[in-house]
Short mmCIF file of C-alpha atoms in Angstrom, two decimals:
data_model
loop_
_atom_site.label_atom_id
_atom_site.label_comp_id
_atom_site.label_asym_id
_atom_site.label_seq_id
_atom_site.Cartn_x
_atom_site.Cartn_y
_atom_site.Cartn_z
CA UNK A 1 237.18 -20.63 6.12
CA UNK A 2 236.91 -19.31 2.69
CA UNK A 3 239.86 -19.21 0.39
CA UNK A 4 239.68 -15.23 0.27
CA UNK A 5 240.34 -15.26 3.91
CA UNK A 6 243.34 -17.77 3.68
CA UNK A 7 245.19 -16.02 0.82
CA UNK A 8 244.12 -12.61 0.64
CA UNK A 9 245.66 -10.71 -2.48
CA UNK A 10 247.84 -7.63 -1.73
CA UNK A 11 246.43 -4.45 -2.52
CA UNK A 12 243.54 -6.03 -4.69
CA UNK A 13 242.50 -2.77 -6.15
CA UNK A 14 245.52 -2.82 -8.58
CA UNK A 15 246.22 -6.45 -8.96
CA UNK A 16 244.59 -8.71 -11.70
CA UNK A 17 244.17 -12.30 -12.43
CA UNK A 18 246.59 -13.33 -15.12
CA UNK A 19 244.00 -15.79 -16.67
CA UNK A 20 240.98 -13.50 -16.91
CA UNK A 21 242.66 -10.06 -16.42
CA UNK A 22 240.02 -9.05 -14.03
CA UNK A 23 240.69 -7.61 -10.51
CA UNK A 24 239.28 -8.60 -7.21
CA UNK A 25 235.99 -6.69 -7.51
CA UNK A 26 233.79 -9.75 -7.79
CA UNK A 27 236.16 -12.56 -6.59
CA UNK A 28 239.08 -12.32 -4.24
CA UNK A 29 242.52 -13.04 -5.60
CA UNK A 30 244.65 -15.78 -3.97
CA UNK A 31 248.35 -16.39 -3.82
CA UNK A 32 248.95 -20.26 -3.49
CA UNK A 33 252.62 -20.49 -4.72
CA UNK A 34 255.75 -18.43 -4.72
CA UNK A 35 255.05 -16.27 -7.77
CA UNK A 36 255.53 -12.48 -7.40
CA UNK A 37 254.43 -9.72 -9.56
CA UNK A 38 251.85 -10.21 -12.32
CA UNK A 39 251.70 -13.80 -11.79
CA UNK A 40 251.32 -13.82 -8.02
CA UNK A 41 247.58 -13.62 -7.69
CA UNK A 42 244.70 -15.64 -9.40
CA UNK A 43 241.05 -16.25 -9.01
CA UNK A 44 240.24 -19.66 -7.69
CA UNK A 45 237.60 -20.18 -10.29
CA UNK A 46 240.21 -19.56 -13.01
CA UNK A 47 242.61 -21.82 -11.30
CA UNK A 48 240.08 -24.61 -11.29
CA UNK A 49 239.28 -24.04 -15.02
CA UNK A 50 242.96 -24.11 -15.87
CA UNK A 51 243.39 -27.15 -13.68
CA UNK A 52 240.64 -28.97 -15.54
CA UNK A 53 242.05 -28.02 -18.93
CA UNK A 54 245.24 -29.93 -18.03
CA UNK A 55 243.44 -33.00 -17.20
CA UNK A 56 243.44 -32.76 -13.49
CA UNK A 57 247.21 -33.27 -12.76
CA UNK A 58 247.83 -35.47 -9.63
CA UNK A 59 250.19 -32.83 -8.18
CA UNK A 60 248.79 -29.37 -9.05
CA UNK A 61 251.58 -26.90 -9.46
CA UNK A 62 252.22 -23.50 -10.83
CA UNK A 63 253.28 -23.37 -14.35
CA UNK A 64 255.51 -20.29 -13.71
CA UNK A 65 257.31 -20.97 -10.52
CA UNK A 66 256.89 -24.82 -10.64
CA UNK A 67 256.03 -24.97 -6.97
CA UNK A 68 253.27 -27.29 -5.92
CA UNK A 69 250.23 -25.30 -4.58
CA UNK A 70 249.77 -25.45 -0.80
CA UNK A 71 247.09 -24.74 1.79
CA UNK A 72 243.42 -24.60 1.01
CA UNK A 73 243.83 -24.14 -2.70
CA UNK A 74 245.72 -27.40 -2.92
CA UNK A 75 243.05 -29.08 -0.93
CA UNK A 76 240.33 -27.82 -3.13
CA UNK A 77 242.04 -28.87 -6.30
CA UNK A 78 242.82 -32.40 -5.02
CA UNK A 79 239.19 -32.67 -3.75
CA UNK A 80 238.17 -32.14 -7.43
CA UNK A 81 240.62 -34.80 -8.60
CA UNK A 82 239.38 -37.46 -6.30
CA UNK A 83 235.79 -36.63 -7.37
CA UNK A 84 236.55 -36.93 -11.00
CA UNK A 85 238.68 -40.08 -10.63
CA UNK A 86 235.94 -41.73 -8.47
CA UNK A 87 233.30 -40.79 -11.20
CA UNK A 88 235.50 -42.38 -13.91
CA UNK A 89 236.00 -45.39 -11.64
CA UNK A 90 232.27 -45.92 -11.55
CA UNK A 91 232.29 -47.38 -7.90
CA UNK A 92 235.44 -49.61 -8.66
CA UNK A 93 238.23 -49.19 -6.09
CA UNK A 94 241.27 -49.05 -8.21
CA UNK A 95 244.83 -47.83 -7.94
CA UNK A 96 244.05 -44.38 -9.35
CA UNK A 97 241.49 -43.65 -6.65
CA UNK A 98 244.06 -44.89 -3.92
CA UNK A 99 246.61 -42.42 -5.29
CA UNK A 100 244.00 -39.60 -5.37
CA UNK A 101 243.15 -40.47 -1.88
CA UNK A 102 246.75 -40.39 -0.66
CA UNK A 103 247.50 -36.97 -2.25
CA UNK A 104 244.57 -35.22 -0.68
CA UNK A 105 245.53 -36.87 2.68
CA UNK A 106 249.14 -35.46 2.41
CA UNK A 107 247.92 -31.89 1.91
CA UNK A 108 245.36 -32.28 4.76
CA UNK A 109 248.24 -33.66 6.92
CA UNK A 110 250.43 -30.65 6.07
CA UNK A 111 247.50 -28.34 7.35
CA UNK A 112 247.23 -30.35 10.56
CA UNK A 113 243.77 -31.73 9.55
CA UNK A 114 244.69 -35.16 10.80
CA UNK A 115 241.08 -36.24 11.39
CA UNK A 116 240.33 -35.64 7.89
CA UNK A 117 243.48 -37.31 6.45
CA UNK A 118 243.06 -40.51 8.59
CA UNK A 119 240.15 -42.13 6.80
CA UNK A 120 241.68 -41.24 3.44
CA UNK A 121 244.94 -43.00 4.33
CA UNK A 122 243.14 -45.86 5.66
CA UNK A 123 240.88 -46.23 2.51
CA UNK A 124 244.04 -45.89 0.13
CA UNK A 125 245.86 -48.53 1.92
CA UNK A 126 242.79 -50.97 2.04
CA UNK A 127 242.39 -50.45 -1.78
CA UNK A 128 246.05 -51.15 -2.46
CA UNK A 129 246.10 -54.35 -0.40
CA UNK A 130 242.96 -55.50 -2.16
CA UNK A 131 244.01 -54.72 -5.66
CA UNK A 132 247.79 -55.41 -5.61
CA UNK A 133 248.19 -57.85 -2.76
CA UNK A 134 249.52 -57.22 0.69
CA UNK A 135 253.24 -57.62 -0.32
CA UNK A 136 253.35 -55.07 -3.15
CA UNK A 137 255.82 -52.16 -2.96
CA UNK A 138 253.00 -49.65 -3.37
CA UNK A 139 251.57 -51.10 -0.36
CA UNK A 140 254.73 -50.28 1.44
CA UNK A 141 254.48 -46.75 0.22
CA UNK A 142 250.93 -46.45 1.61
CA UNK A 143 252.10 -48.00 5.00
CA UNK A 144 254.76 -45.39 5.23
CA UNK A 145 252.40 -42.59 4.47
CA UNK A 146 250.00 -43.92 7.09
CA UNK A 147 252.68 -44.23 9.64
CA UNK A 148 253.92 -40.54 8.95
CA UNK A 149 250.44 -39.24 9.68
CA UNK A 150 250.26 -41.42 12.96
CA UNK A 151 253.59 -39.95 13.90
CA UNK A 152 252.35 -36.32 13.35
CA UNK A 153 249.54 -37.27 15.59
CA UNK A 154 251.96 -38.49 18.21
CA UNK A 155 250.59 -42.15 17.96
CA UNK A 156 254.14 -43.39 17.78
CA UNK A 157 253.46 -47.09 19.00
CA UNK A 158 250.83 -47.45 16.31
CA UNK A 159 253.13 -46.00 13.65
CA UNK A 160 256.15 -48.25 14.44
CA UNK A 161 254.79 -51.59 13.16
CA UNK A 162 253.60 -50.02 9.91
CA UNK A 163 257.15 -48.84 9.17
CA UNK A 164 258.57 -52.09 10.00
CA UNK A 165 256.05 -53.93 7.75
CA UNK A 166 256.88 -51.53 4.94
CA UNK A 167 260.56 -52.21 5.33
CA UNK A 168 259.91 -56.04 5.29
CA UNK A 169 257.93 -55.71 2.09
CA UNK A 170 260.46 -53.64 0.30
CA UNK A 171 263.42 -55.86 1.31
CA UNK A 172 261.42 -58.91 0.09
CA UNK A 173 260.19 -57.43 -3.11
CA UNK A 174 263.14 -55.15 -4.05
CA UNK A 175 266.33 -56.61 -2.39
CA UNK A 176 268.26 -55.49 0.66
CA UNK A 177 270.31 -52.78 -1.12
CA UNK A 178 267.54 -51.05 -3.04
CA UNK A 179 267.08 -47.17 -2.58
CA UNK A 180 263.44 -47.80 -1.35
CA UNK A 181 264.84 -50.11 1.47
CA UNK A 182 267.07 -47.28 2.49
CA UNK A 183 264.15 -44.94 2.55
CA UNK A 184 262.28 -47.30 4.80
CA UNK A 185 265.31 -47.66 7.13
CA UNK A 186 265.47 -43.97 7.37
CA UNK A 187 261.75 -43.80 8.31
CA UNK A 188 262.13 -46.49 10.99
CA UNK A 189 265.23 -44.75 12.45
CA UNK A 190 263.39 -41.43 12.41
CA UNK A 191 260.51 -42.96 14.38
CA UNK A 192 262.84 -44.67 16.94
CA UNK A 193 264.62 -41.33 17.38
CA UNK A 194 261.22 -39.77 17.94
CA UNK A 195 260.47 -42.12 20.78
CA UNK A 196 263.93 -41.32 22.34
CA UNK A 197 265.37 -44.88 21.43
CA UNK A 198 268.63 -43.31 20.06
CA UNK A 199 270.75 -46.50 20.55
CA UNK A 200 268.29 -48.51 18.40
CA UNK A 201 267.98 -45.74 15.78
CA UNK A 202 271.66 -44.93 15.08
CA UNK A 203 272.51 -48.40 13.46
CA UNK A 204 269.37 -48.15 11.29
CA UNK A 205 270.41 -44.69 10.07
CA UNK A 206 273.98 -46.10 9.36
CA UNK A 207 272.53 -48.96 7.23
CA UNK A 208 270.47 -46.53 5.30
CA UNK A 209 273.54 -44.28 4.82
CA UNK A 210 275.65 -47.36 3.54
CA UNK A 211 273.09 -48.33 1.00
CA UNK A 212 272.60 -44.85 -0.35
CA UNK A 213 276.27 -44.26 -0.62
CA UNK A 214 276.75 -47.56 -2.44
CA UNK A 215 273.90 -47.03 -4.86
CA UNK A 216 274.21 -43.26 -5.53
CA UNK A 217 277.78 -42.40 -4.45
CA UNK A 218 278.70 -40.01 -1.74
CA UNK A 219 277.69 -36.76 -3.02
CA UNK A 220 273.89 -37.46 -3.76
CA UNK A 221 271.04 -35.50 -2.07
CA UNK A 222 269.77 -38.92 -0.80
CA UNK A 223 272.90 -39.20 1.17
CA UNK A 224 272.66 -35.70 2.32
CA UNK A 225 269.22 -36.48 3.84
CA UNK A 226 270.42 -39.41 5.79
CA UNK A 227 273.54 -37.30 7.03
CA UNK A 228 271.13 -34.62 8.14
CA UNK A 229 268.93 -37.16 10.08
CA UNK A 230 271.97 -38.69 11.76
CA UNK A 231 273.40 -35.27 12.70
CA UNK A 232 270.04 -34.50 14.47
CA UNK A 233 270.17 -37.62 16.40
CA UNK A 234 273.81 -36.86 17.42
CA UNK A 235 272.64 -33.48 18.51
CA UNK A 236 270.01 -34.95 20.82
CA UNK A 237 272.82 -37.13 22.21
CA UNK A 238 274.84 -34.08 23.00
CA UNK A 239 277.62 -35.20 20.40
CA UNK A 240 277.87 -31.84 18.95
CA UNK A 241 281.19 -32.09 17.18
CA UNK A 242 280.06 -35.24 15.30
CA UNK A 243 276.74 -33.72 14.60
CA UNK A 244 278.39 -30.54 13.21
CA UNK A 245 280.61 -32.48 10.82
CA UNK A 246 277.54 -34.46 9.33
CA UNK A 247 275.55 -31.20 9.06
CA UNK A 248 278.31 -29.43 7.24
CA UNK A 249 278.72 -32.49 4.90
CA UNK A 250 275.05 -32.43 4.24
CA UNK A 251 275.14 -28.49 3.48
CA UNK A 252 278.16 -29.12 1.19
CA UNK A 253 276.49 -31.75 -0.86
CA UNK A 254 273.10 -29.90 -1.08
CA UNK A 255 274.83 -26.80 -2.33
CA UNK A 256 277.06 -28.69 -4.75
CA UNK A 257 274.19 -30.80 -6.39
CA UNK A 258 271.11 -28.37 -5.94
CA UNK A 259 272.76 -24.95 -6.02
CA UNK A 260 272.74 -22.20 -3.32
CA UNK A 261 269.19 -21.07 -3.69
CA UNK A 262 267.30 -24.40 -3.21
CA UNK A 263 264.81 -24.98 -0.38
CA UNK A 264 266.89 -28.06 0.82
CA UNK A 265 269.92 -25.92 1.18
CA UNK A 266 267.87 -23.59 3.26
CA UNK A 267 266.92 -26.54 5.58
CA UNK A 268 270.51 -27.55 5.89
CA UNK A 269 271.50 -23.93 6.87
CA UNK A 270 268.64 -23.87 9.39
CA UNK A 271 269.67 -27.21 10.96
CA UNK A 272 273.30 -26.10 11.33
CA UNK A 273 272.19 -22.82 12.76
CA UNK A 274 270.09 -24.58 15.22
CA UNK A 275 273.09 -26.70 16.54
CA UNK A 276 275.15 -23.68 16.74
CA UNK A 277 272.56 -21.80 18.63
CA UNK A 278 272.23 -24.67 21.02
CA UNK A 279 275.92 -24.51 21.55
CA UNK A 280 275.51 -20.74 22.34
CA UNK A 281 277.49 -19.84 19.17
CA UNK A 282 274.98 -17.05 18.30
CA UNK A 283 277.33 -14.96 15.90
CA UNK A 284 277.86 -18.16 13.85
CA UNK A 285 274.32 -19.09 13.86
CA UNK A 286 272.71 -15.88 12.85
CA UNK A 287 274.11 -15.44 9.28
CA UNK A 288 272.94 -19.14 8.57
CA UNK A 289 269.47 -18.35 9.70
CA UNK A 290 269.41 -15.21 7.73
CA UNK A 291 270.59 -16.82 4.55
CA UNK A 292 267.99 -19.66 5.01
CA UNK A 293 265.22 -17.16 5.33
CA UNK A 294 266.39 -15.33 2.16
CA UNK A 295 266.56 -18.46 0.18
CA UNK A 296 263.09 -19.65 1.38
CA UNK A 297 261.55 -16.34 0.58
CA UNK A 298 262.98 -16.24 -2.81
CA UNK A 299 262.18 -19.74 -3.88
CA UNK A 300 258.89 -20.36 -1.89
CA UNK A 301 257.40 -17.11 -1.48
CA UNK A 302 256.92 -14.90 1.60
CA UNK A 303 253.76 -16.70 2.82
CA UNK A 304 255.04 -20.29 2.70
CA UNK A 305 255.01 -22.43 6.02
CA UNK A 306 258.71 -23.10 5.62
CA UNK A 307 259.33 -19.40 5.66
CA UNK A 308 257.44 -19.34 8.93
CA UNK A 309 259.89 -21.83 10.32
CA UNK A 310 262.84 -19.87 9.33
CA UNK A 311 261.26 -16.76 10.93
CA UNK A 312 260.52 -18.59 14.10
CA UNK A 313 264.26 -19.73 14.27
CA UNK A 314 265.30 -16.00 13.89
CA UNK A 315 262.90 -15.08 16.54
CA UNK A 316 264.35 -17.57 19.02
CA UNK A 317 267.88 -16.62 18.28
CA UNK A 318 267.13 -12.84 18.74
CA UNK A 319 265.29 -13.69 21.99
CA UNK A 320 268.14 -15.60 23.64
CA UNK A 321 270.50 -12.68 22.51
CA UNK A 322 268.22 -10.19 24.26
CA UNK A 323 267.06 -8.42 21.19
CA UNK A 324 263.38 -8.88 22.31
CA UNK A 325 261.86 -6.35 19.87
CA UNK A 326 263.54 -7.91 17.05
CA UNK A 327 262.37 -11.38 18.15
CA UNK A 328 258.85 -10.25 18.49
CA UNK A 329 258.82 -9.07 14.91
CA UNK A 330 259.91 -12.42 13.71
CA UNK A 331 257.49 -14.30 16.01
CA UNK A 332 254.51 -12.32 14.86
CA UNK A 333 255.26 -12.76 11.14
CA UNK A 334 255.80 -16.39 11.65
CA UNK A 335 252.56 -16.69 13.47
CA UNK A 336 250.58 -14.69 10.87
CA UNK A 337 251.78 -17.26 8.22
CA UNK A 338 251.01 -20.29 10.00
CA UNK A 339 247.47 -19.03 11.04
CA UNK A 340 246.73 -18.51 7.36
CA UNK A 341 247.56 -22.05 6.18
CA UNK A 342 247.08 -24.24 9.21
CA UNK A 343 244.21 -25.25 11.43
CA UNK A 344 243.89 -23.12 14.57
CA UNK A 345 245.08 -25.81 16.87
CA UNK A 346 248.07 -27.05 14.94
CA UNK A 347 251.11 -27.63 17.14
CA UNK A 348 253.24 -25.19 15.10
CA UNK A 349 250.85 -22.35 15.80
CA UNK A 350 250.56 -23.12 19.43
CA UNK A 351 254.27 -23.34 19.68
CA UNK A 352 255.03 -19.94 18.00
CA UNK A 353 252.09 -18.45 19.85
CA UNK A 354 253.70 -19.63 23.12
CA UNK A 355 257.02 -18.20 22.07
CA UNK A 356 255.55 -14.89 21.17
CA UNK A 357 253.64 -14.59 24.48
CA UNK A 358 256.72 -15.31 26.60
CA UNK A 359 258.73 -12.90 24.53
CA UNK A 360 256.08 -10.23 25.13
CA UNK A 361 256.24 -10.92 28.86
CA UNK A 362 259.93 -10.50 28.78
CA UNK A 363 259.57 -7.20 26.91
CA UNK A 364 257.05 -6.03 29.47
CA UNK A 365 259.44 -6.88 32.24
CA UNK A 366 262.32 -5.10 30.71
CA UNK A 367 260.23 -2.08 30.22
CA UNK A 368 259.18 -2.00 33.88
CA UNK A 369 262.89 -2.11 35.19
CA UNK A 370 263.93 1.34 36.20
CA UNK A 371 267.04 2.75 34.56
CA UNK A 372 269.59 3.78 37.19
#
């Protein structure tokens, strides 16, 4: 798929590239970040030149909105990075090559291109083990990244030993109360939760939380992350009151530290809203979902994958409330965004497509019911 299909510029006839000031007559304009107005669209060729002029930064991001580029634009820039770094290495497998491989694998994973990401993760890990030794903290990071990819692929039994090995490396190299140990504990707990092993997961989360509160204090975003994860686990166990308390504390910390218009605040709003929806407290959930969508659109742009998730949440809420037309609008917009930045068989696309189809069927049934 070409980039012009993935990120079509809006009303290309009047938009121009901020670099060359040309329009879309000879090359399509793309919108790979959250910018709006005159900075919202750019030619890929101009973006590549600008990227090269900066020395091929490892995390390509927009200089205006500061957001990392996503989708096929990010993949293309990171492929260039890898090619340049490999050329500089002249056949030597070094840490810089491993980092470039990992960065490219991460954006491919976000798109659901797991088969492309897998060999990159494997090669990155192999290089780091060879260059740094099997017990280096950077090897632990590579193990975590590889495990996350396997988790996304639902290969949970393969992912678990990688997370445990990463935890062991960090405990040995950094000490039992290091923040990176807390991160590994969080990863282990999340995997156990994903496997449905809630009783094993909860004490691991609790240890992660204790370390983070000790190191950072009780009002840090890292603490908020663990609170959020623990709340989700409690929600799955049906402990709604405890889950709500943790979600509310997570939201309070995030708003206090990051401000009201941060993407992590929107995530906290969505999570609390989802809990309230599950409890059928729809009137409490709706303003949280709407605010989350507003924040996501404002900060990330209207075509970002996280906006699609917020739209999907609103679609599901409207559907259970009987507002089928409103739900369909949300589902269709969510689907359009996901189809533009993910592979066709990505689970998120299949999920919202199924929701949309079910909602359309319900709409059809409601239209066929005679009015008395």
